[in-house]
Coordinates of C-alpha atoms in Angstrom, one line a residue:
X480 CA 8.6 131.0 118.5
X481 CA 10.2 128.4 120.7
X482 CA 13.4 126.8 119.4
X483 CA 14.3 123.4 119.7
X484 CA 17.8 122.3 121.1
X485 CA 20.1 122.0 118.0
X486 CA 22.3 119.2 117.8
X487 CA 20.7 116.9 120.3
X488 CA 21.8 113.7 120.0
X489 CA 19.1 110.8 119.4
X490 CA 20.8 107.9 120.9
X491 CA 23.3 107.4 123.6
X492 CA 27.5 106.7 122.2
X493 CA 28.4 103.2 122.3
X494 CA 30.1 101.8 124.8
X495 CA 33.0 99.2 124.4
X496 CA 31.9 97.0 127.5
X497 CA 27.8 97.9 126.6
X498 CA 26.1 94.9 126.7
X499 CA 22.8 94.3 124.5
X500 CA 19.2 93.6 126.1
X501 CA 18.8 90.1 127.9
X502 CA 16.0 88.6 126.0
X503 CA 13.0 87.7 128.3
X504 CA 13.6 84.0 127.8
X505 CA 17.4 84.5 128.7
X506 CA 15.7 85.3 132.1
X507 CA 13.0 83.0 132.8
X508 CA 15.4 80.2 131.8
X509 CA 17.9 81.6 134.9
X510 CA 15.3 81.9 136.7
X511 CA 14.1 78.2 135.8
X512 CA 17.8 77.1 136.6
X513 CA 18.0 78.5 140.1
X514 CA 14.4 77.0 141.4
X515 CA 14.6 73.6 139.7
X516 CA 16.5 71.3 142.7
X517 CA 19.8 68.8 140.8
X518 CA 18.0 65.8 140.5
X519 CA 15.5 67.6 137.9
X520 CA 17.9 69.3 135.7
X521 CA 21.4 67.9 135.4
X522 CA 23.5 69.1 132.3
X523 CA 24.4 67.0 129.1
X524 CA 27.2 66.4 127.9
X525 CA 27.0 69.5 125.5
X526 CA 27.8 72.7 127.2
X527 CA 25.1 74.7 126.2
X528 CA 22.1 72.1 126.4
X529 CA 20.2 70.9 129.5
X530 CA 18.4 67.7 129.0
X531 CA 15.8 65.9 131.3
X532 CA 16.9 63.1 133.8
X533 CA 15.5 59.5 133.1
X534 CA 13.9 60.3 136.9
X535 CA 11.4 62.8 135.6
X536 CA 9.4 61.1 133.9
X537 CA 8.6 59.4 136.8
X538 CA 8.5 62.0 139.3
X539 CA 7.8 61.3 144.0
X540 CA 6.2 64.8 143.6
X541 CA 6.4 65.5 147.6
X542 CA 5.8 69.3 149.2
X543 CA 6.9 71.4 146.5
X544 CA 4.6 69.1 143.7
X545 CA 3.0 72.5 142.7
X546 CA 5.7 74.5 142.5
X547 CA 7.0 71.7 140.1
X548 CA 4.7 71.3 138.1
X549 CA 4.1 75.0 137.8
X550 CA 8.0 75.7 136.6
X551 CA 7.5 72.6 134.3
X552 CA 4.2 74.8 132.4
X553 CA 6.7 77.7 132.5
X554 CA 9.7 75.8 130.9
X555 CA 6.8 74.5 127.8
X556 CA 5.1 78.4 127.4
X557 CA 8.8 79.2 126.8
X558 CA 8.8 76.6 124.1
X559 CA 6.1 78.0 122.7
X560 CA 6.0 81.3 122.5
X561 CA 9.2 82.4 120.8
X562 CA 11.5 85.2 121.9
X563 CA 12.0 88.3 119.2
X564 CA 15.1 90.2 121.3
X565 CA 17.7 88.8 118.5
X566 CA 15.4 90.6 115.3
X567 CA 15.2 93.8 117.4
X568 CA 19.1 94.2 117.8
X569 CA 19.6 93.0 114.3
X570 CA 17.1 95.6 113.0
X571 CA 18.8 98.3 115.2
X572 CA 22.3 97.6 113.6
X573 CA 21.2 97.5 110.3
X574 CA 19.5 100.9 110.6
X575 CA 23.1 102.4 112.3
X576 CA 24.2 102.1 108.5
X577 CA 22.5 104.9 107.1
X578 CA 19.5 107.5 107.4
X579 CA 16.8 105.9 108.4
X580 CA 14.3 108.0 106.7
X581 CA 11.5 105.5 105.7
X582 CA 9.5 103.3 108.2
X583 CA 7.8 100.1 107.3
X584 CA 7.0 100.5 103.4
X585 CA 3.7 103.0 103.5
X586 CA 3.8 106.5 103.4
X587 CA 1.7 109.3 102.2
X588 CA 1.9 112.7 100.1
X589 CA 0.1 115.7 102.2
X590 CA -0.4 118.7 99.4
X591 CA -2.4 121.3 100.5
X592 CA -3.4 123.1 97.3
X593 CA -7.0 123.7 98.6
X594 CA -9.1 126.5 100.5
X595 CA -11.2 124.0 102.6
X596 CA -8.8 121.4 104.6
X597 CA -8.6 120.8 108.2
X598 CA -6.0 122.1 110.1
X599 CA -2.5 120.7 110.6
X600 CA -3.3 119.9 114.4
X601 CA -6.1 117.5 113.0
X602 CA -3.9 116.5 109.9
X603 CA -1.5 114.8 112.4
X604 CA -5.1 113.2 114.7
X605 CA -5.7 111.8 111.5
X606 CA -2.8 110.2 110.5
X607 CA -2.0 108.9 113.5
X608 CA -5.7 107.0 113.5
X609 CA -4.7 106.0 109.9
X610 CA -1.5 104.5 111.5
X611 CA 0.7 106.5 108.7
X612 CA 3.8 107.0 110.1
X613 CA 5.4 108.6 106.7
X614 CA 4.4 111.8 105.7
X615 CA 5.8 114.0 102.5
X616 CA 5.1 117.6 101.9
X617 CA 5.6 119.7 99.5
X618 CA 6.9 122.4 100.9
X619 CA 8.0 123.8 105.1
X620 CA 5.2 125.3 106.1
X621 CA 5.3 126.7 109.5
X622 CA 2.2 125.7 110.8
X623 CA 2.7 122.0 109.3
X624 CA 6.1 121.8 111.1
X625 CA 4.6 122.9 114.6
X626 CA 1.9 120.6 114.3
X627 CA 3.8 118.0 113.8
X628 CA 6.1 118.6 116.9
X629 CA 6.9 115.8 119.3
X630 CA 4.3 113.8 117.2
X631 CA 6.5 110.7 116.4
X632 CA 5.4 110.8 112.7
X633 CA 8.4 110.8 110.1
X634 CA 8.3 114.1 107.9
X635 CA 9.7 115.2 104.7
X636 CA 10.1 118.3 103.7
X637 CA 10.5 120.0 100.4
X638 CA 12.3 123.2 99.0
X639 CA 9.8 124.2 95.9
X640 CA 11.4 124.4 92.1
X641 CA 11.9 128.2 92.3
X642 CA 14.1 127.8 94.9
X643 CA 16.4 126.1 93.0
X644 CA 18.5 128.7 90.8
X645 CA 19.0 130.7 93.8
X646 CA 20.3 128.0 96.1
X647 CA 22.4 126.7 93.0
X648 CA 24.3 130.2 92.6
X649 CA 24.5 131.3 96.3
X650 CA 25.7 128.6 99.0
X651 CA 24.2 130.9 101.8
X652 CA 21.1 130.5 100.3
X653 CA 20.8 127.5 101.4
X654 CA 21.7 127.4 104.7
X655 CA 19.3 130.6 105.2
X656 CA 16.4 128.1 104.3
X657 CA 18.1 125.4 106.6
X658 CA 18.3 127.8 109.2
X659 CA 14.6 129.4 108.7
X660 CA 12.9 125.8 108.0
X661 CA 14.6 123.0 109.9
X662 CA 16.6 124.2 112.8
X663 CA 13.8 125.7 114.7
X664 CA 12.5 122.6 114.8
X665 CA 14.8 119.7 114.4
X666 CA 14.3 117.3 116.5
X667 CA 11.4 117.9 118.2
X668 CA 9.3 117.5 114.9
X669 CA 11.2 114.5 112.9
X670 CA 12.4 116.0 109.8
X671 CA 13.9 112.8 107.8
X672 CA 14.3 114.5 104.6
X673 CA 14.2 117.0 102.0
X674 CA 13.5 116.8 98.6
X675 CA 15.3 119.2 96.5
X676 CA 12.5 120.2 93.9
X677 CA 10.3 118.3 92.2
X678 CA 9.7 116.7 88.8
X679 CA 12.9 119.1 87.5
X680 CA 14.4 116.9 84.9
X681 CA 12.0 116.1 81.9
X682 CA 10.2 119.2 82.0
X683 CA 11.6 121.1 79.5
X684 CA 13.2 123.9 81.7
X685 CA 16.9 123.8 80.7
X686 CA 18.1 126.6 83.6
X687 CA 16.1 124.7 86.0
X688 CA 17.7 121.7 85.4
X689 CA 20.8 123.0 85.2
X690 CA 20.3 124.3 88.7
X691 CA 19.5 121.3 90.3
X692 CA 22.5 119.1 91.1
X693 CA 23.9 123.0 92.4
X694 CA 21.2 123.1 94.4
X695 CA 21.5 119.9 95.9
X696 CA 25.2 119.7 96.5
X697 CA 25.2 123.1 98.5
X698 CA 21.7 121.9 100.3
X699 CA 24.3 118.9 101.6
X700 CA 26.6 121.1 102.5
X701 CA 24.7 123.3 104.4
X702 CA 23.4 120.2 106.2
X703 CA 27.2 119.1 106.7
X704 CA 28.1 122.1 108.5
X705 CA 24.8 121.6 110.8
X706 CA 26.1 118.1 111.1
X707 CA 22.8 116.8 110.2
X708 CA 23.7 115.4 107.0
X709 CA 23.7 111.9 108.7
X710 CA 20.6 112.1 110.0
X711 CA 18.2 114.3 106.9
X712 CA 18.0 112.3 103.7
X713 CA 18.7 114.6 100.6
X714 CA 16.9 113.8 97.9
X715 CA 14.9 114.9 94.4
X716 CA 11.8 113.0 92.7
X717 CA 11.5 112.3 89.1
X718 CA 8.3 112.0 86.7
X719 CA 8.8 108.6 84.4
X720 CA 9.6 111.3 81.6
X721 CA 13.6 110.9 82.8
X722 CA 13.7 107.7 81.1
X723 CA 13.7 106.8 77.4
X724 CA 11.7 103.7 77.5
X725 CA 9.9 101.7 80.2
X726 CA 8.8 98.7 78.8
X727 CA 9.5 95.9 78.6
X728 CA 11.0 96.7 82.1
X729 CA 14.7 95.3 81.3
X730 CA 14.9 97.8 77.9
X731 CA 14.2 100.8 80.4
X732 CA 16.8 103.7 79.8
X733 CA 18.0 107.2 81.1
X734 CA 17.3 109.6 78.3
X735 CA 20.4 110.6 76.7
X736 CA 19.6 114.3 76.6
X737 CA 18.9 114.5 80.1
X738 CA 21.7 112.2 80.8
X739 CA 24.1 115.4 81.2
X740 CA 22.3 116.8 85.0
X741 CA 21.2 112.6 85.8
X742 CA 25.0 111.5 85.4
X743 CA 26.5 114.1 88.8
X744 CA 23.3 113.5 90.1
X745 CA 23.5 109.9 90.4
X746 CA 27.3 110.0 91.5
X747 CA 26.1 112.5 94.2
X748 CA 23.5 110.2 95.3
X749 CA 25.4 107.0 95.0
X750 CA 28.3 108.4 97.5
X751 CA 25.5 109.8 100.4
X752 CA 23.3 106.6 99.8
X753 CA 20.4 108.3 98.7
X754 CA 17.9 106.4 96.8
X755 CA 16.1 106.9 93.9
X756 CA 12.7 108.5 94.0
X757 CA 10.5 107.8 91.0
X758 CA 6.4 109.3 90.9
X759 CA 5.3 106.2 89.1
X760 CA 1.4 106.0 88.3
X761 CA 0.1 103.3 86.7
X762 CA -3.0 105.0 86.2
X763 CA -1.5 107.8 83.9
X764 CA 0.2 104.4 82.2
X765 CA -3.5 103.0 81.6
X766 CA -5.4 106.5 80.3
X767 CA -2.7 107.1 77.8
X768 CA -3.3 103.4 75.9
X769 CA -6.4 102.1 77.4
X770 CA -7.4 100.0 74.6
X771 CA -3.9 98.2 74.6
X772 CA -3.1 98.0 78.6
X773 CA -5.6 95.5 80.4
X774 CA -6.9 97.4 83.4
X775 CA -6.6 94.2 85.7
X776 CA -2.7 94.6 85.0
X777 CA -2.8 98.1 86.0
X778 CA -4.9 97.8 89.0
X779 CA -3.5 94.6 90.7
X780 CA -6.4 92.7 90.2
X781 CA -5.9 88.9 88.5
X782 CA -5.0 88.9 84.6
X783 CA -2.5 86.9 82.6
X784 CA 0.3 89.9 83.5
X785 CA 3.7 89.9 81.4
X786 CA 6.6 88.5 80.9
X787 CA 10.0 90.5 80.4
X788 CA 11.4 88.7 76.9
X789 CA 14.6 89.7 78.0
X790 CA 14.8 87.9 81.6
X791 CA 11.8 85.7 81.9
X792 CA 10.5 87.5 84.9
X793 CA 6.8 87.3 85.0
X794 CA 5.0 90.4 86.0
X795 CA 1.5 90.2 87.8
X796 CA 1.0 94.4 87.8
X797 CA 1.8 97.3 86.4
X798 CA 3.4 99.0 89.7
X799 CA 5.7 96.4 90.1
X800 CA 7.2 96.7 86.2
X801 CA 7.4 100.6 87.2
X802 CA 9.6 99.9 89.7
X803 CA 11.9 97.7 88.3
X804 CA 12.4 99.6 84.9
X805 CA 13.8 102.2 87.3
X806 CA 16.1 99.5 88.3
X807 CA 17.1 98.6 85.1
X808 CA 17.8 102.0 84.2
X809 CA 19.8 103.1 87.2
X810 CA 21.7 99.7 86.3
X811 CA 22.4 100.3 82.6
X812 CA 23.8 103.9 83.7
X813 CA 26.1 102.1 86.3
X814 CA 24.4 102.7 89.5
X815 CA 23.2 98.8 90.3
X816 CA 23.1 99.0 93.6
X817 CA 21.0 102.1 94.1
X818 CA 17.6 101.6 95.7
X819 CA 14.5 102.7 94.0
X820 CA 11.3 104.3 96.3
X821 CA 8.0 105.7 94.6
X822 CA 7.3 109.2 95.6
X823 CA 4.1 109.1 94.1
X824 CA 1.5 106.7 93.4
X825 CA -2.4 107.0 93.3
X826 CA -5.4 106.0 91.6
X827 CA -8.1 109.3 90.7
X828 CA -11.5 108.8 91.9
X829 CA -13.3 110.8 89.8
X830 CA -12.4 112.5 86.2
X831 CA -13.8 113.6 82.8
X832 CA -14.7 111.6 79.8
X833 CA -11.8 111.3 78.4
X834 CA -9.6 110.6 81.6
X835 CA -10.3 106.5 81.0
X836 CA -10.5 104.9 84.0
X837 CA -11.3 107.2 86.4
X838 CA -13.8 106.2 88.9
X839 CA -14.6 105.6 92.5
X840 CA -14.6 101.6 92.1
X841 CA -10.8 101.7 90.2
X842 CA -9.5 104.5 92.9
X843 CA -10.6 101.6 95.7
X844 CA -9.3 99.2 94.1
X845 CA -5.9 99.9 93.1
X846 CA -5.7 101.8 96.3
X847 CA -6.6 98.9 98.6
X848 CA -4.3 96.3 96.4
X849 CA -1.4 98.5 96.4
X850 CA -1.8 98.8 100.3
X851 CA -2.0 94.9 100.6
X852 CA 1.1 94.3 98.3
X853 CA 3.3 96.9 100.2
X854 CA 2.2 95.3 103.3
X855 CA 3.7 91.7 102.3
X856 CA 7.3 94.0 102.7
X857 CA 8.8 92.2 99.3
X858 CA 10.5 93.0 96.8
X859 CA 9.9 93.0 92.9
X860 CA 10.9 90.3 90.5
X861 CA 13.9 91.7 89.3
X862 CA 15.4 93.2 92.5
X863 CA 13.4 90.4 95.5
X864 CA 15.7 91.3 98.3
X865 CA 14.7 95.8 97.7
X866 CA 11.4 95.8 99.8
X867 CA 9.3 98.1 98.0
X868 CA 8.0 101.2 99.2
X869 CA 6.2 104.0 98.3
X870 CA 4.5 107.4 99.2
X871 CA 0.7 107.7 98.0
X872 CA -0.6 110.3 96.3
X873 CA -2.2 111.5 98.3
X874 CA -4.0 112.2 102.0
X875 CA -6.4 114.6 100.8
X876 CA -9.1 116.3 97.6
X877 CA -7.2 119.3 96.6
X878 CA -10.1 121.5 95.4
X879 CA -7.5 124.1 93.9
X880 CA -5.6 122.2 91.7
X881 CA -5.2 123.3 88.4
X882 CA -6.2 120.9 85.5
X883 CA -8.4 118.0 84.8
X884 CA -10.8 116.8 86.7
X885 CA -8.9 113.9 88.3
X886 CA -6.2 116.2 89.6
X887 CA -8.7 117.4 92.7
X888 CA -10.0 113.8 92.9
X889 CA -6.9 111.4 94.8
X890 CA -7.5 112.0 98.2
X891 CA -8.1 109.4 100.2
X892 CA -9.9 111.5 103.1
X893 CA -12.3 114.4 102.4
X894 CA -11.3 117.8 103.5
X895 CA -13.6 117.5 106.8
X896 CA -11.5 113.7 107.3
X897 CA -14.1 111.6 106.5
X898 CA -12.8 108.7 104.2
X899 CA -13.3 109.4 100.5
X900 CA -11.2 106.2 99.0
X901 CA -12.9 103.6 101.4
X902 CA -9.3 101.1 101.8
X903 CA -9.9 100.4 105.4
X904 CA -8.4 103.4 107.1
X905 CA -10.5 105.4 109.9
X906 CA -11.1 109.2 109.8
X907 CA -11.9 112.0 112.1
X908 CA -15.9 111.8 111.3
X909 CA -17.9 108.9 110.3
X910 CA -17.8 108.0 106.7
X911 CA -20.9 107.2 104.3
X912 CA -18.6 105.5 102.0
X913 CA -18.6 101.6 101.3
X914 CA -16.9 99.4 103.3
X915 CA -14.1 97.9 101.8
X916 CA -15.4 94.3 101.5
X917 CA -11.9 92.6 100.4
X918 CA -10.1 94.0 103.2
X919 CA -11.7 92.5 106.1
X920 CA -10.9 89.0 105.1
X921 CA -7.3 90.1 104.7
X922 CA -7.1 91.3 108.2
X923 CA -9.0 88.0 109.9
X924 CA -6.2 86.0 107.9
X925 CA -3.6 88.6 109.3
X926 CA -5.5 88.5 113.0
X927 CA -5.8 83.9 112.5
X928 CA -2.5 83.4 111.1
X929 CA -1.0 84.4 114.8
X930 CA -3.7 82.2 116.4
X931 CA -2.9 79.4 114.6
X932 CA 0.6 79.9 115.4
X933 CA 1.1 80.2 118.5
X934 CA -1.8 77.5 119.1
X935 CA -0.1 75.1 117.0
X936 CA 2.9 75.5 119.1
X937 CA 1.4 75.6 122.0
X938 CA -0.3 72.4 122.0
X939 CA 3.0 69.8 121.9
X940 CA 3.8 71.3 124.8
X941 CA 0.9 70.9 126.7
X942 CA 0.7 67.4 125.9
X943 CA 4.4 67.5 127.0
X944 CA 3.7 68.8 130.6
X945 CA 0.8 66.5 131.1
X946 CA 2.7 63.1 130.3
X947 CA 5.8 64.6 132.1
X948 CA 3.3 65.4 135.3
X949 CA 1.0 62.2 135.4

């Protein structure tokens, strides 16, 4: 098997005398500078402003009248269409500050627990026409990690629970899996993370737990001496059975039993800027108490929501108070300024009788809202400046899933890739499911809301040019 280069770095060093990317305006305004003659442009008495003689406005166009009034339409497009070179850079220093392992805020869970899916080649078609750039796994498998070579998609792998007590007592153990798992293919395939189990505290397995924050610490290490700690996010998901309490959101608490494997955890975390990964359904929330949670809450549709009696905050949905009792938990155990992603998130489309609220119309639903609300990039009411984001669960039907009924029913794609959760995405084969009639009108707003814009804008300076050029 072919090895990628180890080590390669992804960008260039900076330089001390590097200087950053004119912006396209930057240019055409030289360029307007150098063809306009003096007695069109003079400067003002402020430095950086150029202002219009009193003669323009009544100009003796001669020979070069086109070539006027041609950098005069140039000069009001550049009013009008503005310039985005100062976001980019800012965006690009901001991400210099830590691991980048997350991009935009929608990402998707790709478990394989099934005899009858497509293969990884067409996994990675797929996602690309989905346009999901995130992708979490559940473990490394080979053939996953090939395919998704020189793809471009943002992967996270996973080292399985019975890993754990192994890596915990023997440091070599985990740089064997490093070695066998990531450095064949690092970079070539983008491996942004690991998660270091799954769902270990809460579950009743004392050893296990006692393994993890072991595990973890010698997993960084490992990753240290590769020097690839900077660059692979370490992390571990937890079920909402770590805290005590979750509602009202601002009474949300750590479990003081498990308290004892959260606290190094959390001090780990806090000093490698890890965030917090929580699999938060509000689904599971909703079949446990359906006759005292209002579905509309649970499934972002309108409803009366909440409101925190603590801190006043008004809650709309159920995904949102998730999310923010995680924050109030990591703040009342001392960790305020930890970020909080979901891991896991999904809607079942299909269940038994008594798995309330499974169904086809809830899975779109919640499915399709949840999209639409991670695609506003805000954050929640306790914590507005954290955009939220989140991993759904998940890509595909996992026919061999042990359990209920709805466990082998939250795919959004079939196994052959034809859309099974109908939220607007587009799979390998036509789909017989129904549209997605509320989505269409939120992408016309998304598609008019530029229009408008830039038309808006636009038209001043039309007007502008005319009056200056008549």
């Amino acid at each position: 098997m072919p090895r990628a280069p180890r080590n390669v770095p992804r960008t260039p060093p900076a330089c001390s005398n590097a200087r950053p990317p004119r912006c396209l305006h930057a240019s055409l305004l030289l360029l307007l500078r150098s063809r306009i003659p003096p007695p069109l442009l003079a400067p003002s008495s402020s430095p950086r402003h150029w202002e219009w003689e009193t003669e323009v406005m009544v100009p003796r166009w001669k020979s070069s009248d086109g070539r006027h009034r041609l950098l005069l339409l140039l000069w009001c497009c550049l009013l009008a269409f503005p310039c985005h070179a100062q976001v980019t850079t800012n965006v690009s220093h901001r991400s210099d500050q830590g691991i980048h392992s997350f991009v935009g805020t929608y990402g998707i869970n790709y478990g394989r627990i099934a005899d009858n899916l497509p293969p990884p080649e067409d996994v990675v078609r797929l996602l690309k026409l989905a346009r999901i750039r995130n992708v979490k796994i559940y473990d490394a498998d080979h053939k996953v990690l090939d395919a998704f070579r020189g793809s471009g998609l943002n992967l996270v792998v996973a080292i399985p629970n019975e890993f754990l007590k192994d890596m915990a007592a023997n440091p070599s153990k985990a740089m064997d899996w490093l070695n066998e798992n990531v450095q064949p293919y690092y970079p070539s395939t983008r491996i942004v993370g690991i998660t270091v189990g799954n769902e270990v505290l809460g579950g009743g397995d004392v050893g296990l737990a006692e393994a993890l924050v072991g595990a973890v610490v010698n997993v960084h290490d490992a990753l240290r001496m590769l020097r690839l700690d900077s660059k692979i996010e370490l992390s571990t998901p937890h079920s909402e059975a770590v805290f005590a309490n979750s509602y009202p959101p601002s009474s949300c608490v750590f479990r003081d039993d498990l308290m004892v494997y959260l606290r190094p955890l959390l001090d780990f975390f806090s000093k490698t800027g890890a965030p917090f990964y929580v699999n938060a359904y509000p689904f599971l929330a909703y079949m446990s108490d359906p006759s005292h949670i209002d579905i509309n809450y649970a499934l972002f549709k309108p409803n009366s929501g909440i409101v925190d009696p603590k801190t006043n905050l008004h809650y709309s949905n159920m995904f949102e108070a998730q999310l923010d009792a995680a924050y109030f938990a990591l703040e009342a155990a001392g960790y305020p300024g930890m970020e909080a992603r979901v891991a896991e998130t999904g809607w079942a489309s299909a269940g038994d009788a008594t798995e309330a609220g499974a169904s086809m119309e809830n899975a779109v639903t919640y499915n399709r809202n949840l999209r639409k609300r991670l695609f506003l990039r805000k954050g929640t009411p306790y914590r507005p400046d954290r955009v939220a984001k989140a991993y759904i669960f998940a890509l595909f039907n996992e026919d061999l899933k042990p359990g209920p009924t709805t466990e082998r029913h939250y795919g959004l794609f079939k196994p052959d890739g034809s859309i099974s959760i109908n939220i607007g995405l587009k799979g390998l084969v036509p789909s017989s499911a129904p549209p997605s009639p509320s989505l269409l009108p939120f992408k016309r707003v998304r598609a008019w809301g530029w229009i408008v814009q830039y038309s808006a804008a636009l038209l001043p300076c039309t007007l502008i040019f005319l009056a200056l050029a008549t």
